[in-house]
Structures are given as structure tokens and as C-alpha cells.
Amino acid sequence: MTMTIKILLVDDHTLFRTGIRLLLQRQTDFEIVGEASDGAEGVKRARQLQPDVVLMDLNMPGLSGLEAMRLIVADMPSTAVLMLTVSEEAEHLGEALRTGAKGYLIKNIEADYLVNAVRRAAAGEPVVSESMTAKLVMQLQHQHNSPAASEKEKLTPRERETVACLAQGLSNKEIARQLDVAESTVKIHVQNILKKLNLSSRVQIAVYAVENGLDRS
């Protein structure tokens, strides 16, 4: 049986929300459980409805999308927040991912890409618009060209190897194959890394790795 993905739309533009709702409602495995026109209302509705995925605009009056996302991620870590914005600024992308966004999408993406992104986010996979990926990597690599000793010392050698693999976007199965360990061992390493670095997702680990020069084993 196909699982239904519960979606909350948060955007201050009514016409845009309507268009997204009509698009997503065509999918038999999607259910639009609610809408909100600003960040504060979005947080309130998320707490009430417990959606699987929140599509969140970045710039809204009052409580911004980033601020709203922080509250949602803190209260409901199992809810995936996808930023859906017109901003193609790399710093906005980096801040969103560091804050806990599961993905960052530009509003001019194709309909099929959005539908697939929602499904991937609900499955726990990070999603970033293709046009933004290179900008993020270039920005972070220019800011941080060498590993910080204090950051490296937080992790064991095997955990650093795991971080480097996560920065490449590898799955647990692929990491296990590359490091010649059991997949269950990789899962333990990932949990330890999240705890040691005070992070909440694999996307945040990948961003952290590039920022601190840990994307190379």
C-alpha cells in the first residue's frame, strides 16, 4: 500500500499557493493538509497538522521562512521542510541547510521536479535545485580551504571517512561498500556524528564537511 504524504503549504502569495496545491493534488499519494500565509501561522499549522513535508517560502512578512523552519525542525524533527523560493543567493541556501532544511528549491523548477522533490524529502533524502548546487560548493570551498584541527579532533578517523562520504551524497549502503563495513555500522557512525556535531540531518553534515574541509577523507 502506498503511503500518503501529508503536505503543508506556507507562502504569502495566495495565487502561488493555489497553483502549487492544484499541481500536487493530482498526485494520488499526496494530501494537502493545510495552508498558511506567513511564518507564524505556518508554525502553528505544522504543530496542529503534523505534516510529513512543509513547502516553505523564504521571504514572508513577520516571521521569515528561516525562522519558522527553525521552530518546526526543533519541535518536529521528523517533518521535512523544503524551502521554495525565488532567491538564488548561495548564502541563503547555505543558511537554510545549516538551519535544518531538507532541501532548497527555486520557484521556476519544472512541475515534475517539484513532485519528485516532495517524495524524496518525505523519504528522508536531501533535495537542492540543480542550479544551486555548484553555487553552494563554490562558496563554501572558498570560505574554508583547509580542515580546522579542532573540528577534526571531534571525530574518530572512521567517522571522518564517513563524513567525507556523506559530503559526496553517498547512501548508507554505498558508504558501507566503500569503507568495507556493515551498513548497520554506518548507521551508528552517522548517529554519532550528528550527536557530536550537534546537527540534525545528513544534509547538515554535508554542508558542515565542506565548510570545515572534511569533505576529503
Tab-separated table of C-alpha atoms in Angstrom:
chain	number	residue	atom	x	y	z
A	1	MET	CA	0.000	0.000	0.000
A	2	THR	CA	1.328	3.441	-0.961
A	3	MET	CA	1.876	5.782	1.963
A	4	THR	CA	0.103	9.142	1.754
A	5	ILE	CA	2.428	12.130	2.091
A	6	LYS	CA	0.831	14.925	4.118
A	7	ILE	CA	1.895	18.364	2.870
A	8	LEU	CA	1.589	21.860	4.368
A	9	LEU	CA	1.975	24.904	2.090
A	10	VAL	CA	3.389	28.102	3.603
A	11	ASP	CA	3.609	31.114	1.281
A	12	ASP	CA	2.291	34.671	1.475
A	13	HIS	CA	1.183	34.688	-2.183
A	14	THR	CA	-2.316	33.204	-2.420
A	15	LEU	CA	-2.191	32.608	-6.172
A	16	PHE	CA	1.107	30.750	-5.905
A	17	ARG	CA	-0.228	28.535	-3.089
A	18	THR	CA	-3.309	27.784	-5.176
A	19	GLY	CA	-1.215	26.782	-8.174
A	20	ILE	CA	1.024	24.512	-6.086
A	21	ARG	CA	-1.982	22.961	-4.358
A	22	LEU	CA	-3.700	22.194	-7.677
A	23	LEU	CA	-0.473	20.683	-9.024
A	24	LEU	CA	0.242	18.473	-6.028
A	25	GLN	CA	-3.357	17.355	-5.553
A	26	ARG	CA	-3.115	15.496	-8.866
A	27	GLN	CA	-0.781	13.005	-7.174
A	28	THR	CA	-2.672	10.126	-5.577
A	29	ASP	CA	-0.070	9.759	-2.822
A	30	PHE	CA	-0.182	13.453	-1.805
A	31	GLU	CA	-2.600	15.080	0.620
A	32	ILE	CA	-2.578	18.862	1.147
A	33	VAL	CA	-3.491	19.020	4.826
A	34	GLY	CA	-3.287	22.801	5.191
A	35	GLU	CA	-2.022	26.182	4.068
A	36	ALA	CA	-0.585	29.241	5.791
A	37	SER	CA	0.127	32.770	4.585
A	38	ASP	CA	3.036	33.628	6.891
A	39	GLY	CA	5.718	32.024	9.039
A	40	ALA	CA	3.931	32.310	12.377
A	41	GLU	CA	0.765	30.745	11.001
A	42	GLY	CA	2.894	28.096	9.324
A	43	VAL	CA	4.460	27.054	12.627
A	44	LYS	CA	1.038	26.929	14.287
A	45	ARG	CA	-0.460	24.850	11.481
A	46	ALA	CA	2.537	22.499	11.421
A	47	ARG	CA	2.121	21.808	15.130
A	48	GLN	CA	-1.586	21.126	14.651
A	49	LEU	CA	-1.388	19.036	11.496
A	50	GLN	CA	1.949	17.216	11.889
A	51	PRO	CA	2.690	17.142	8.125
A	52	ASP	CA	5.347	14.948	6.537
A	53	VAL	CA	6.573	17.774	4.309
A	54	VAL	CA	6.334	21.568	4.595
A	55	LEU	CA	6.847	23.662	1.460
A	56	MET	CA	8.047	26.980	2.903
A	57	ASP	CA	8.652	30.333	1.225
A	58	LEU	CA	11.855	32.077	2.315
A	59	ASN	CA	10.785	35.722	2.432
A	60	MET	CA	7.480	36.437	4.166
A	61	PRO	CA	6.243	39.335	6.309
A	62	GLY	CA	6.645	38.933	10.041
A	63	LEU	CA	8.262	35.604	10.877
A	64	SER	CA	10.532	34.664	7.970
A	65	GLY	CA	10.691	31.228	6.394
A	66	LEU	CA	14.064	30.539	8.012
A	67	GLU	CA	12.823	31.492	11.467
A	68	ALA	CA	9.658	29.444	11.035
A	69	MET	CA	11.694	26.478	9.833
A	70	ARG	CA	13.929	26.615	12.926
A	71	LEU	CA	10.871	26.275	15.148
A	72	ILE	CA	9.323	23.495	13.077
A	73	VAL	CA	12.560	21.480	12.893
A	74	ALA	CA	13.110	21.893	16.652
A	75	ASP	CA	9.561	20.761	17.507
A	76	MET	CA	9.082	18.144	14.769
A	77	PRO	CA	12.429	16.755	13.590
A	78	SER	CA	10.680	14.089	11.520
A	79	THR	CA	8.955	16.756	9.398
A	80	ALA	CA	10.884	17.624	6.238
A	81	VAL	CA	10.954	21.341	5.407
A	82	LEU	CA	11.608	22.263	1.782
A	83	MET	CA	12.391	25.904	1.094
A	84	LEU	CA	10.611	27.020	-2.089
A	85	THR	CA	11.848	30.472	-3.034
A	86	VAL	CA	12.861	32.883	-5.783
A	87	SER	CA	16.195	33.576	-4.077
A	88	GLU	CA	19.214	32.117	-5.874
A	89	GLU	CA	21.688	33.567	-3.367
A	90	ALA	CA	24.178	30.926	-2.215
A	91	GLU	CA	24.271	32.382	1.306
A	92	HIS	CA	20.509	31.866	1.653
A	93	LEU	CA	20.904	28.272	0.526
A	94	GLY	CA	23.755	27.627	2.949
A	95	GLU	CA	21.905	29.187	5.875
A	96	ALA	CA	18.755	27.218	5.123
A	97	LEU	CA	20.600	23.888	5.027
A	98	ARG	CA	22.582	24.693	8.171
A	99	THR	CA	19.348	25.598	9.933
A	100	GLY	CA	17.770	22.259	9.128
A	101	ALA	CA	16.033	22.468	5.756
A	102	LYS	CA	15.720	19.143	3.966
A	103	GLY	CA	16.041	20.950	0.669
A	104	TYR	CA	16.129	24.224	-1.238
A	105	LEU	CA	14.121	24.678	-4.411
A	106	ILE	CA	13.840	27.599	-6.805
A	107	LYS	CA	10.276	28.518	-7.800
A	108	ASN	CA	11.000	28.253	-11.515
A	109	ILE	CA	11.638	24.489	-11.327
A	110	GLU	CA	9.651	22.097	-13.504
A	111	ALA	CA	6.465	20.587	-12.070
A	112	ASP	CA	7.828	17.024	-12.262
A	113	TYR	CA	10.957	18.080	-10.379
A	114	LEU	CA	8.848	19.539	-7.543
A	115	VAL	CA	6.704	16.411	-7.287
A	116	ASN	CA	9.794	14.206	-7.163
A	117	ALA	CA	11.451	16.523	-4.625
A	118	VAL	CA	8.491	16.210	-2.268
A	119	ARG	CA	8.631	12.418	-2.451
A	120	ARG	CA	12.402	12.400	-1.889
A	121	ALA	CA	12.136	14.743	1.088
A	122	ALA	CA	9.408	12.598	2.636
A	123	ALA	CA	11.752	9.611	2.255
A	124	GLY	CA	14.484	11.498	4.122
A	125	GLU	CA	16.606	12.449	1.122
A	126	PRO	CA	18.119	15.944	0.711
A	127	VAL	CA	16.965	17.920	-2.332
A	128	VAL	CA	18.605	21.001	-3.852
A	129	SER	CA	17.771	22.633	-7.177
A	130	GLU	CA	20.471	21.716	-9.671
A	131	SER	CA	21.178	25.394	-10.405
A	132	MET	CA	22.110	25.958	-6.741
A	133	THR	CA	24.407	23.007	-6.044
A	134	ALA	CA	27.512	24.425	-7.715
A	135	LYS	CA	26.971	27.826	-6.060
A	136	LEU	CA	26.880	26.238	-2.616
A	137	VAL	CA	30.014	24.151	-3.099
A	138	MET	CA	31.989	27.043	-4.593
A	139	GLN	CA	31.001	29.427	-1.835
A	140	LEU	CA	31.845	27.027	0.968
A	141	GLN	CA	35.122	25.909	-0.580
A	142	HIS	CA	36.284	29.498	-0.971
A	143	GLN	CA	35.397	30.242	2.640
A	144	HIS	CA	37.102	27.176	4.071
A	145	ASN	CA	40.130	25.860	2.230
A	146	SER	CA	41.642	23.654	4.949
A	147	PRO	CA	40.367	21.495	7.806
A	148	ALA	CA	40.098	23.064	11.240
A	149	ALA	CA	42.105	20.979	13.680
A	150	SER	CA	39.567	21.392	16.472
A	151	GLU	CA	36.795	20.133	14.190
A	152	LYS	CA	38.769	17.087	13.046
A	153	GLU	CA	39.546	16.163	16.650
A	154	LYS	CA	35.845	15.849	17.458
A	155	LEU	CA	35.561	12.789	15.247
A	156	THR	CA	37.303	9.441	15.059
A	157	PRO	CA	39.198	8.602	11.835
A	158	ARG	CA	36.370	6.306	10.719
A	159	GLU	CA	33.769	8.992	11.452
A	160	ARG	CA	35.783	11.483	9.366
A	161	GLU	CA	35.796	8.972	6.494
A	162	THR	CA	32.013	8.653	6.885
A	163	VAL	CA	31.613	12.437	6.834
A	164	ALA	CA	33.616	12.623	3.597
A	165	CYS	CA	31.326	10.014	2.050
A	166	LEU	CA	28.214	11.883	3.190
A	167	ALA	CA	29.601	15.038	1.583
A	168	GLN	CA	29.647	13.089	-1.699
A	169	GLY	CA	25.959	12.268	-1.275
A	170	LEU	CA	26.516	8.521	-0.784
A	171	SER	CA	23.818	6.351	0.781
A	172	ASN	CA	24.486	4.183	3.837
A	173	LYS	CA	24.744	1.126	1.586
A	174	GLU	CA	27.277	2.855	-0.673
A	175	ILE	CA	29.301	4.080	2.311
A	176	ALA	CA	29.356	0.569	3.769
A	177	ARG	CA	30.664	-0.781	0.472
A	178	GLN	CA	33.325	1.917	0.157
A	179	LEU	CA	34.559	1.594	3.748
A	180	ASP	CA	34.142	-2.213	3.817
A	181	VAL	CA	31.933	-2.208	6.915
A	182	ALA	CA	28.386	-3.336	7.704
A	183	GLU	CA	25.540	-0.970	6.834
A	184	SER	CA	24.434	-1.084	10.482
A	185	THR	CA	27.891	0.197	11.451
A	186	VAL	CA	27.487	3.144	9.075
A	187	LYS	CA	24.143	3.994	10.693
A	188	ILE	CA	25.833	4.067	14.105
A	189	HIS	CA	28.612	6.305	12.760
A	190	VAL	CA	26.057	8.714	11.294
A	191	GLN	CA	24.158	8.922	14.584
A	192	ASN	CA	27.398	9.535	16.492
A	193	ILE	CA	28.421	12.253	14.026
A	194	LEU	CA	25.058	14.007	14.350
A	195	LYS	CA	25.340	13.931	18.132
A	196	LYS	CA	28.981	15.062	18.316
A	197	LEU	CA	28.492	17.926	15.866
A	198	ASN	CA	25.058	18.895	17.219
A	199	LEU	CA	23.459	18.518	13.782
A	200	SER	CA	20.066	17.123	12.790
A	201	SER	CA	20.368	15.787	9.229
A	202	ARG	CA	22.678	14.284	6.618
A	203	VAL	CA	22.375	17.488	4.601
A	204	GLN	CA	23.768	19.478	7.530
A	205	ILE	CA	26.664	17.015	7.828
A	206	ALA	CA	27.481	17.523	4.140
A	207	VAL	CA	27.427	21.314	4.482
A	208	TYR	CA	29.483	21.115	7.672
A	209	ALA	CA	32.019	18.880	5.921
A	210	VAL	CA	32.618	21.357	3.100
A	211	GLU	CA	32.763	24.309	5.495
A	212	ASN	CA	35.412	22.650	7.627
A	213	GLY	CA	37.440	20.934	4.939
A	214	LEU	CA	36.213	17.499	5.974
A	215	ASP	CA	34.801	16.619	2.560
A	216	ARG	CA	38.060	14.899	1.674
A	217	SER	CA	38.926	11.686	3.529
